[in-house]
CSV table of C-alpha atoms in Angstrom, one decimal:
chain,number,residue,atom,x,y,z
S,24,MET,CA,22.9,11.0,-30.4
S,25,ARG,CA,21.0,11.5,-27.1
S,26,GLN,CA,23.0,10.8,-24.0
S,27,GLN,CA,22.1,7.5,-22.2
S,28,THR,CA,21.1,8.3,-18.6
S,29,PRO,CA,21.8,5.6,-16.1
S,30,LEU,CA,19.1,4.4,-13.8
S,31,LYS,CA,20.4,4.7,-10.3
S,32,PHE,CA,19.2,2.2,-7.7
S,33,GLY,CA,21.5,3.3,-4.9
S,34,GLU,CA,24.8,1.8,-5.9
S,35,VAL,CA,23.2,-0.4,-8.6
S,36,LYS,CA,23.4,1.4,-12.0
S,37,ILE,CA,21.9,0.0,-15.1
S,38,LYS,CA,23.0,1.7,-18.3
S,39,LYS,CA,21.1,1.0,-21.5
S,40,ASP,CA,24.3,0.1,-23.4
S,41,GLN,CA,25.0,-2.6,-20.7
S,42,MET,CA,21.6,-4.1,-21.1
S,43,GLY,CA,22.3,-5.8,-24.4
S,44,LYS,CA,20.3,-5.4,-27.6
S,45,ARG,CA,16.9,-6.0,-26.0
S,46,GLY,CA,16.5,-2.7,-24.1
S,47,ARG,CA,13.8,-4.3,-22.0
S,48,ALA,CA,13.2,-4.9,-18.3
S,49,CYS,CA,10.5,-6.9,-16.4
S,50,VAL,CA,9.1,-5.9,-13.0
S,51,VAL,CA,7.6,-8.9,-11.1
S,52,VAL,CA,5.1,-8.6,-8.3
S,53,LEU,CA,3.2,-11.6,-6.9
S,54,GLY,CA,0.5,-9.2,-5.7
S,55,ASP,CA,-1.9,-6.5,-6.8
S,56,ILE,CA,0.2,-4.0,-8.8
S,57,GLY,CA,-2.2,-1.2,-7.9
S,58,ARG,CA,-1.2,-1.7,-4.2
S,59,SER,CA,2.5,-1.9,-4.9
S,60,PRO,CA,3.6,1.7,-5.3
S,61,ARG,CA,7.3,1.2,-4.9
S,62,MET,CA,7.3,-1.3,-7.9
S,63,GLN,CA,5.2,1.1,-9.9
S,64,TYR,CA,7.8,3.8,-9.4
S,65,HIS,CA,10.6,1.4,-10.4
S,66,ALA,CA,8.7,0.7,-13.6
S,67,LEU,CA,8.4,4.5,-14.3
S,68,SER,CA,12.1,5.0,-13.5
S,69,LEU,CA,13.1,2.3,-15.9
S,70,ALA,CA,10.9,3.6,-18.6
S,71,LEU,CA,11.6,7.4,-18.2
S,72,GLN,CA,15.2,7.5,-16.9
S,73,ALA,CA,16.7,4.4,-18.7
S,74,SER,CA,14.5,4.6,-21.8
S,75,LEU,CA,13.6,0.9,-21.5
S,76,GLN,CA,10.5,-1.0,-22.6
S,77,VAL,CA,9.1,-2.3,-19.3
S,78,ASP,CA,6.8,-5.3,-18.8
S,79,ILE,CA,5.0,-5.6,-15.4
S,80,VAL,CA,3.9,-9.1,-14.5
S,81,ALA,CA,1.5,-9.0,-11.5
S,82,TYR,CA,-2.0,-9.5,-10.3
S,83,GLY,CA,-4.8,-7.2,-11.1
S,84,GLY,CA,-7.4,-5.9,-8.7
S,85,SER,CA,-6.6,-2.2,-8.2
S,86,GLU,CA,-5.8,0.3,-11.0
S,87,PRO,CA,-2.2,1.5,-11.0
S,88,HIS,CA,-1.4,5.2,-11.3
S,89,ARG,CA,-2.4,6.9,-14.5
S,90,ALA,CA,1.3,7.7,-15.3
S,91,LEU,CA,1.8,3.9,-15.8
S,92,ARG,CA,-1.4,3.3,-17.7
S,93,GLU,CA,-0.6,6.1,-20.2
S,94,ASN,CA,3.1,5.4,-20.7
S,95,GLN,CA,3.6,3.7,-24.0
S,96,SER,CA,6.8,2.0,-22.8
S,97,ILE,CA,5.1,0.2,-19.9
S,98,HIS,CA,3.1,-3.0,-20.6
S,99,ILE,CA,1.1,-4.5,-17.8
S,100,HIS,CA,0.4,-8.3,-17.9
S,101,LYS,CA,-2.1,-9.5,-15.3
S,102,MET,CA,-1.8,-13.1,-14.2
S,103,LYS,CA,-4.7,-15.3,-13.1
S,104,GLN,CA,-5.0,-15.7,-9.3
S,105,TRP,CA,-5.4,-18.8,-7.3
S,106,PRO,CA,-9.1,-19.3,-6.6
S,107,THR,CA,-10.4,-18.6,-3.1
S,108,ILE,CA,-10.6,-21.8,-1.0
S,109,PRO,CA,-14.3,-22.7,-0.2
S,110,GLN,CA,-15.2,-22.3,3.5
S,111,GLY,CA,-16.7,-25.8,3.6
S,112,LEU,CA,-13.6,-27.6,2.4
S,113,PRO,CA,-12.8,-30.7,4.6
S,114,LYS,CA,-9.8,-30.1,6.9
S,115,MET,CA,-7.9,-33.1,5.5
S,116,LEU,CA,-7.8,-31.3,2.1
S,117,LYS,CA,-6.5,-28.0,3.3
S,118,PRO,CA,-2.8,-28.9,3.6
S,119,PHE,CA,-3.0,-30.3,0.1
S,120,MET,CA,-4.5,-27.0,-1.2
S,121,LEU,CA,-1.8,-25.0,0.6
S,122,LEU,CA,0.9,-27.0,-1.2
S,123,LEU,CA,-1.0,-26.8,-4.5
S,124,LYS,CA,-1.3,-23.0,-4.4
S,125,PRO,CA,2.5,-22.2,-4.7
S,126,LEU,CA,2.8,-24.8,-7.4
S,127,PHE,CA,0.0,-23.1,-9.4
S,128,GLN,CA,1.7,-19.7,-8.8
S,129,PHE,CA,5.1,-21.1,-9.8
S,130,LEU,CA,3.8,-22.4,-13.1
S,131,MET,CA,1.8,-19.3,-13.8
S,132,LEU,CA,4.9,-17.1,-13.2
S,133,LEU,CA,7.0,-19.3,-15.5
S,134,TRP,CA,4.4,-19.1,-18.2
S,135,TYR,CA,4.3,-15.3,-18.2
S,136,LEU,CA,8.1,-14.8,-17.6
S,137,CYS,CA,9.2,-17.3,-20.2
S,138,VAL,CA,6.5,-17.3,-22.8
S,139,LYS,CA,4.0,-14.4,-22.6
S,140,ILE,CA,6.5,-11.5,-22.5
S,141,PRO,CA,9.4,-10.7,-24.7
S,142,ALA,CA,12.8,-11.7,-23.3
S,143,PRO,CA,14.1,-8.9,-21.0
S,144,ASP,CA,17.6,-7.9,-20.1
S,145,VAL,CA,16.8,-7.8,-16.4
S,146,PHE,CA,14.1,-9.1,-14.0
S,147,LEU,CA,13.4,-6.9,-11.0
S,148,VAL,CA,11.3,-8.8,-8.4
S,149,GLN,CA,9.6,-7.7,-5.2
S,150,ASN,CA,10.3,-9.7,-2.0
S,151,PRO,CA,8.2,-10.7,-0.1
S,152,PRO,CA,6.5,-12.9,-1.1
S,153,SER,CA,9.5,-15.2,-1.5
S,154,VAL,CA,7.9,-18.5,-2.4
S,155,PRO,CA,7.5,-19.3,-5.2
S,156,THR,CA,8.5,-15.9,-6.6
S,157,LEU,CA,12.3,-16.0,-6.2
S,158,VAL,CA,12.4,-19.5,-7.4
S,159,ALA,CA,10.4,-18.8,-10.6
S,160,VAL,CA,12.2,-15.6,-11.4
S,161,LYS,CA,15.6,-17.3,-10.9
S,162,TRP,CA,14.6,-20.1,-13.3
S,163,ALA,CA,13.3,-17.5,-15.8
S,164,SER,CA,16.4,-15.4,-15.7
S,165,TRP,CA,18.5,-18.6,-16.4
S,166,LEU,CA,16.3,-19.7,-19.3
S,167,ARG,CA,16.1,-16.3,-20.9
S,168,ASN,CA,19.8,-15.3,-20.2
S,169,ALA,CA,18.7,-12.2,-18.1
S,170,LYS,CA,19.9,-10.5,-14.9
S,171,PHE,CA,18.0,-11.1,-11.7
S,172,ILE,CA,17.6,-8.3,-9.1
S,173,VAL,CA,15.7,-8.6,-5.8
S,174,ASP,CA,14.1,-5.6,-4.2
S,175,TRP,CA,13.9,-6.5,-0.5
S,176,HIS,CA,11.0,-4.8,1.2
S,177,ASN,CA,11.0,-7.1,4.2
S,178,PHE,CA,11.7,-10.8,5.0
S,179,GLY,CA,9.0,-13.1,3.9
S,180,TYR,CA,9.6,-15.7,6.6
S,181,THR,CA,9.0,-13.2,9.4
S,182,LEU,CA,5.6,-12.4,7.9
S,183,LEU,CA,4.7,-16.1,7.8
S,184,ALA,CA,5.9,-16.4,11.4
S,185,LEU,CA,3.2,-13.9,12.5
S,186,SER,CA,0.5,-16.6,11.8
S,187,LEU,CA,2.5,-19.8,12.2
S,188,GLY,CA,5.0,-18.9,14.9
S,189,ARG,CA,8.8,-18.7,14.6
S,190,ASN,CA,9.3,-22.3,15.5
S,191,SER,CA,7.1,-23.7,12.7
S,192,ARG,CA,8.8,-26.0,10.2
S,193,PHE,CA,7.0,-24.2,7.3
S,194,VAL,CA,8.8,-21.0,8.5
S,195,THR,CA,12.1,-22.7,8.6
S,196,VAL,CA,11.7,-24.1,5.0
S,197,TYR,CA,10.4,-20.8,3.8
S,198,ARG,CA,13.5,-19.0,5.2
S,199,TRP,CA,15.8,-21.5,3.5
S,200,PHE,CA,14.2,-20.8,0.1
S,201,GLU,CA,14.3,-17.1,0.7
S,202,ARG,CA,17.9,-17.0,1.6
S,203,HIS,CA,19.1,-19.6,-0.9
S,204,TYR,CA,17.5,-18.0,-4.0
S,205,GLY,CA,18.1,-14.5,-2.7
S,206,LYS,CA,21.8,-15.2,-2.7
S,207,MET,CA,21.5,-16.3,-6.4
S,208,ALA,CA,20.5,-12.8,-7.5
S,209,HIS,CA,22.9,-10.7,-9.6
S,210,GLY,CA,22.0,-7.6,-7.5
S,211,ALA,CA,19.9,-6.5,-4.6
S,212,LEU,CA,18.1,-3.4,-3.3
S,213,CYS,CA,16.6,-2.9,0.2
S,214,VAL,CA,14.7,-0.2,2.0
S,215,THR,CA,16.8,0.5,5.1
S,216,ARG,CA,20.4,0.4,6.3
S,217,ALA,CA,19.4,-2.0,9.1
S,218,MET,CA,18.1,-4.4,6.5
S,219,GLN,CA,21.3,-3.9,4.4
S,220,HIS,CA,23.4,-4.8,7.5
S,221,GLU,CA,21.3,-7.9,8.1
S,222,LEU,CA,21.6,-9.1,4.5
S,223,THR,CA,25.3,-8.5,4.5
S,224,GLN,CA,26.2,-10.0,7.9
S,225,ASN,CA,23.8,-12.9,8.1
S,226,TRP,CA,22.7,-13.7,4.6
S,227,GLY,CA,25.8,-13.1,2.6
S,228,ILE,CA,23.9,-10.7,0.3
S,229,LYS,CA,25.3,-7.3,-0.8
S,230,ALA,CA,22.4,-4.9,-1.2
S,231,ALA,CA,22.2,-1.2,-2.0
S,232,VAL,CA,19.8,0.9,0.1
S,233,LEU,CA,17.2,2.6,-2.0
S,234,TYR,CA,15.0,4.9,0.1
S,235,ASP,CA,11.5,5.6,-1.2
S,236,GLN,CA,11.2,9.1,-2.7
S,237,PRO,CA,7.8,10.5,-3.4
S,238,PRO,CA,7.1,11.2,-7.1
S,239,GLU,CA,5.9,14.7,-8.2
S,240,PHE,CA,2.2,13.9,-7.8
S,241,PHE,CA,2.8,13.7,-4.0
S,242,HIS,CA,2.7,17.3,-2.7
S,243,PRO,CA,0.7,19.6,-0.4
S,244,ALA,CA,-2.7,20.0,-2.0
S,245,SER,CA,-3.8,23.5,-3.1
S,246,LEU,CA,-7.1,24.8,-2.0
S,247,GLU,CA,-8.6,24.1,-5.4
S,248,GLU,CA,-7.3,20.5,-5.3
S,249,LYS,CA,-8.7,20.0,-1.8
S,250,HIS,CA,-12.1,21.4,-2.7
S,251,LYS,CA,-12.4,19.2,-5.8
S,252,LEU,CA,-11.2,16.1,-3.9
S,253,PHE,CA,-13.7,16.6,-1.0
S,254,CYS,CA,-16.5,17.2,-3.6
S,255,ARG,CA,-15.6,13.8,-5.1
S,256,LEU,CA,-15.5,12.1,-1.7
S,257,GLY,CA,-18.5,13.9,-0.3
S,258,GLU,CA,-20.8,11.0,-0.3
S,259,HIS,CA,-18.3,8.6,1.3
S,260,ILE,CA,-17.5,11.2,4.0
S,261,GLY,CA,-21.1,11.8,4.7
S,262,GLU,CA,-21.9,8.1,5.1
S,263,SER,CA,-21.1,6.9,8.7
S,264,GLN,CA,-20.1,3.4,9.7
S,265,GLY,CA,-23.7,2.3,10.4
S,266,VAL,CA,-24.4,5.0,13.1
S,267,ARG,CA,-24.7,8.8,13.0
S,268,ASP,CA,-21.6,10.8,14.0
S,269,CYS,CA,-20.2,14.3,14.1
S,270,ALA,CA,-19.2,14.1,10.4
S,271,SER,CA,-22.4,12.7,9.0
S,272,HIS,CA,-24.8,14.9,11.0
S,273,GLY,CA,-25.8,17.8,8.7
S,274,ALA,CA,-23.7,16.6,5.8
S,275,VAL,CA,-26.5,15.5,3.6
S,276,GLY,CA,-25.9,16.9,0.1
S,277,MET,CA,-22.5,18.2,0.9
S,278,GLY,CA,-19.9,17.4,-1.7
S,279,SER,CA,-22.3,17.2,-4.6
S,280,PRO,CA,-20.7,18.5,-7.8
S,281,ASN,CA,-23.7,21.0,-8.0
S,282,LEU,CA,-22.9,22.5,-4.6
S,283,ASN,CA,-20.1,24.7,-3.5
S,284,GLU,CA,-19.7,23.4,0.0
S,285,THR,CA,-18.0,20.4,1.6
S,286,LEU,CA,-17.3,19.4,5.1
S,287,PHE,CA,-13.9,21.1,4.9
S,288,THR,CA,-14.2,23.8,2.2
S,289,ALA,CA,-16.6,26.3,0.7
S,290,MET,CA,-16.5,28.3,-2.5
S,291,VAL,CA,-18.0,31.8,-2.8
S,292,THR,CA,-18.0,33.1,-6.4
S,293,ASP,CA,-14.5,32.0,-7.5
S,294,ASP,CA,-12.8,32.0,-4.0
S,295,ILE,CA,-12.2,28.8,-2.1
S,296,PHE,CA,-11.5,28.9,1.6
S,297,LEU,CA,-11.2,26.3,4.4
S,298,LYS,CA,-14.1,26.4,6.8
S,299,PRO,CA,-13.2,27.6,10.3
S,300,ASN,CA,-15.1,24.9,12.0
S,301,ARG,CA,-13.9,22.0,9.8
S,302,PRO,CA,-12.8,18.8,11.4
S,303,ALA,CA,-9.2,18.0,11.7
S,304,LEU,CA,-8.4,15.5,9.0
S,305,VAL,CA,-6.2,12.5,10.1
S,306,VAL,CA,-5.2,10.0,7.4
S,307,SER,CA,-3.8,6.5,7.8
S,308,SER,CA,-3.2,3.9,5.1
S,309,THR,CA,-3.1,0.2,5.8
S,310,SER,CA,-3.3,-3.3,4.4
S,311,TRP,CA,-5.4,-4.4,7.4
S,312,THR,CA,-3.0,-7.1,8.4
S,313,ALA,CA,-1.7,-8.4,11.7
S,314,ASP,CA,1.4,-6.2,11.6
S,315,GLU,CA,-0.8,-3.1,12.1
S,316,ASP,CA,-2.7,-2.8,15.3
S,317,PHE,CA,-5.5,-0.3,14.8
S,318,GLY,CA,-6.7,-1.0,18.3
S,319,ILE,CA,-4.1,1.6,19.4
S,320,LEU,CA,-5.8,4.3,17.2
S,321,LEU,CA,-9.3,3.4,18.4
S,322,GLU,CA,-8.1,3.7,22.0
S,323,ALA,CA,-6.6,7.1,21.3
S,324,ALA,CA,-9.8,8.3,19.7
S,325,VAL,CA,-11.8,7.2,22.7
S,326,MET,CA,-9.4,8.9,25.1
S,327,TYR,CA,-9.6,12.2,23.2
S,328,ASP,CA,-13.4,12.1,23.1
S,329,ARG,CA,-13.8,11.4,26.8
S,330,ARG,CA,-11.1,13.9,28.0
S,331,VAL,CA,-12.7,16.7,26.0
S,332,ALA,CA,-16.1,15.8,27.4
S,333,ALA,CA,-14.7,15.8,30.9
S,334,ILE,CA,-12.9,19.1,30.5
S,335,LEU,CA,-16.1,20.8,29.1
S,336,ASN,CA,-18.3,19.0,31.7
S,337,GLU,CA,-20.5,17.5,29.1
S,338,ASP,CA,-22.9,14.5,29.4
S,339,ASP,CA,-24.3,12.2,26.8
S,340,SER,CA,-27.7,13.8,26.7
S,341,ASN,CA,-26.7,16.8,24.7
S,342,VAL,CA,-25.1,15.1,21.7
S,343,GLU,CA,-27.7,16.3,19.2
S,344,VAL,CA,-27.4,19.8,20.4
S,345,LEU,CA,-23.6,19.7,20.1
S,346,TRP,CA,-23.8,18.3,16.5
S,347,ASN,CA,-26.4,20.9,15.5
S,348,GLU,CA,-24.1,23.7,16.8
S,349,MET,CA,-21.2,22.1,14.8
S,350,SER,CA,-23.3,21.9,11.7
S,351,ALA,CA,-24.4,25.5,12.1
S,352,GLY,CA,-20.8,26.7,12.0
S,353,LYS,CA,-19.9,27.1,15.7
S,354,GLN,CA,-16.2,27.0,16.3
S,355,CYS,CA,-15.1,24.8,19.1
S,356,LEU,CA,-12.0,25.0,21.3
S,357,TYR,CA,-11.4,21.3,20.7
S,358,PRO,CA,-12.0,20.3,17.1
S,359,ARG,CA,-13.8,17.3,15.7
S,360,LEU,CA,-11.5,14.6,14.3
S,361,LEU,CA,-12.2,12.8,11.1
S,362,PHE,CA,-10.0,9.7,10.6
S,363,ILE,CA,-10.0,8.5,7.0
S,364,ILE,CA,-8.4,5.0,6.8
S,365,THR,CA,-7.5,3.8,3.3
S,366,GLY,CA,-6.7,0.3,2.1
S,367,LYS,CA,-7.9,-3.2,1.7
S,368,GLY,CA,-7.2,-6.3,3.7
S,369,PRO,CA,-8.3,-9.3,5.8
S,370,GLU,CA,-9.0,-7.4,9.1
S,371,LYS,CA,-10.9,-4.5,7.7
S,372,GLU,CA,-14.4,-5.8,8.7
S,373,LYS,CA,-13.2,-6.7,12.2
S,374,TYR,CA,-12.2,-3.1,12.9
S,375,GLU,CA,-15.2,-1.6,11.1
S,376,GLU,CA,-17.4,-3.5,13.6
S,377,LYS,CA,-15.4,-2.1,16.5
S,378,ILE,CA,-15.8,1.4,15.1
S,379,ARG,CA,-19.5,1.0,14.9
S,380,ARG,CA,-19.6,0.3,18.7
S,381,LEU,CA,-17.7,3.4,19.8
S,382,HIS,CA,-20.5,6.1,19.6
S,383,LEU,CA,-18.1,9.0,19.9
S,384,LYS,CA,-19.1,12.7,20.0
S,385,ARG,CA,-16.2,14.5,18.4
S,386,VAL,CA,-14.5,11.7,16.5
S,387,ALA,CA,-15.6,10.0,13.3
S,388,PHE,CA,-14.0,7.2,11.2
S,389,ARG,CA,-14.3,6.5,7.5
S,390,THR,CA,-12.8,3.5,5.7
S,391,MET,CA,-12.4,3.7,1.9
S,392,TRP,CA,-10.3,2.7,-1.1
S,393,LEU,CA,-9.1,5.6,-3.2
S,394,SER,CA,-7.9,5.7,-6.8
S,395,ALA,CA,-4.2,6.0,-7.4
S,396,GLU,CA,-4.8,9.7,-8.4
S,397,ASP,CA,-6.9,10.6,-5.3
S,398,TYR,CA,-4.7,9.0,-2.7
S,399,PRO,CA,-1.8,11.4,-3.0
S,400,LEU,CA,-4.3,14.3,-2.9
S,401,LEU,CA,-5.8,13.0,0.3
S,402,LEU,CA,-2.3,12.8,1.9
S,403,GLY,CA,-1.6,16.3,0.7
S,404,SER,CA,-4.9,17.5,2.3
S,405,ALA,CA,-4.4,15.9,5.7
S,406,ASP,CA,-3.6,17.7,8.9
S,407,LEU,CA,-1.9,14.6,10.3
S,408,GLY,CA,-0.8,11.2,9.1
S,409,VAL,CA,-0.7,8.2,11.3
S,410,CYS,CA,1.3,5.0,10.6
S,411,LEU,CA,0.6,2.0,12.9
S,412,HIS,CA,3.0,-0.5,11.1
S,413,THR,CA,4.9,-2.8,13.3
S,414,SER,CA,7.8,-4.4,11.4
S,415,SER,CA,7.6,-8.3,11.5
S,416,SER,CA,11.4,-8.3,11.0
S,417,GLY,CA,12.2,-5.1,12.9
S,418,LEU,CA,14.3,-4.0,9.9
S,419,ASP,CA,11.9,-2.6,7.2
S,420,LEU,CA,10.3,0.8,6.9
S,421,PRO,CA,6.8,1.2,5.6
S,422,MET,CA,6.6,3.3,2.4
S,423,LYS,CA,3.9,5.5,3.8
S,424,VAL,CA,6.4,7.0,6.2
């Protein structure tokens, strides 16, 4: 008989023989599962380490990692989303729609958790969002006689306060629901010791700290992996944000599968090498929300570009000459910088418009959404990673760090 390995969530240990006869867990995310890497890794751990059948109940939108899609023990159930509110909706109806949305989500969650999936031994739910997620999962755990564990990524009420203000009555009510139903959980995980202290001292919730650990597919990329990645991304890298820049100039055709050269790498016979005059690659991932101020990054890019121009006594009239020299392979004392910003979110278009107005000599920006397989390779190929997350609660830690 094979030894049963416990799944260790900090101090929370779930052994299969303690899970009852079902041998099943349910991971709940009221969001895009493809953009919830921590919950994907929980599902993989439950399936691989605890040998459980795992149901994931979440929204679709982005493909989760191949490891989840190909695992026979993981079953993904995609819920219907609340339709987008029309722009021309009368103002008097908007409060009604805001109240109707959580009710719709609550009923959708109950339908999936209590009817669509087999009864699990444990529900593991991501927080935030808190309303109506914690309420629905608590009810489902009671109806299906299952355990209920909350994974605290942040505090939902602090995110709501970014748009409504801390003194809003909606924020007060939201905080009550988050605390009340959070305390009903049978167990809790959190991402930092500071959050653990807050939950213990002020919320009466005992949580175990579970730091994010990168799975094996996050690693420094090899030269071959870099070259293949930049070949796949060549067209995206060669396309500028509406204006020509130091990365798009002379990059036509680079990255095609039929060619052996990219902006960063070249292949001669079977040997791959990094080009001496390649740009420095800076990567930042974001959800393009109010808790990440990309204006800071844009200001830094402008400062770098202007200071280098001042040091080298350049003027704006010789931009074409400079770009031609770069394309021809000239090595410069101060490298070009290529910022690749990955992610989706509400403020993306606003910052893309700001980028188009910059007109920088040595700095270029690209915004893109990568597959779950290419994103780890891009991080592993970067010279530098930048995180601009500002915690709404002051207690969480972004997973990208």
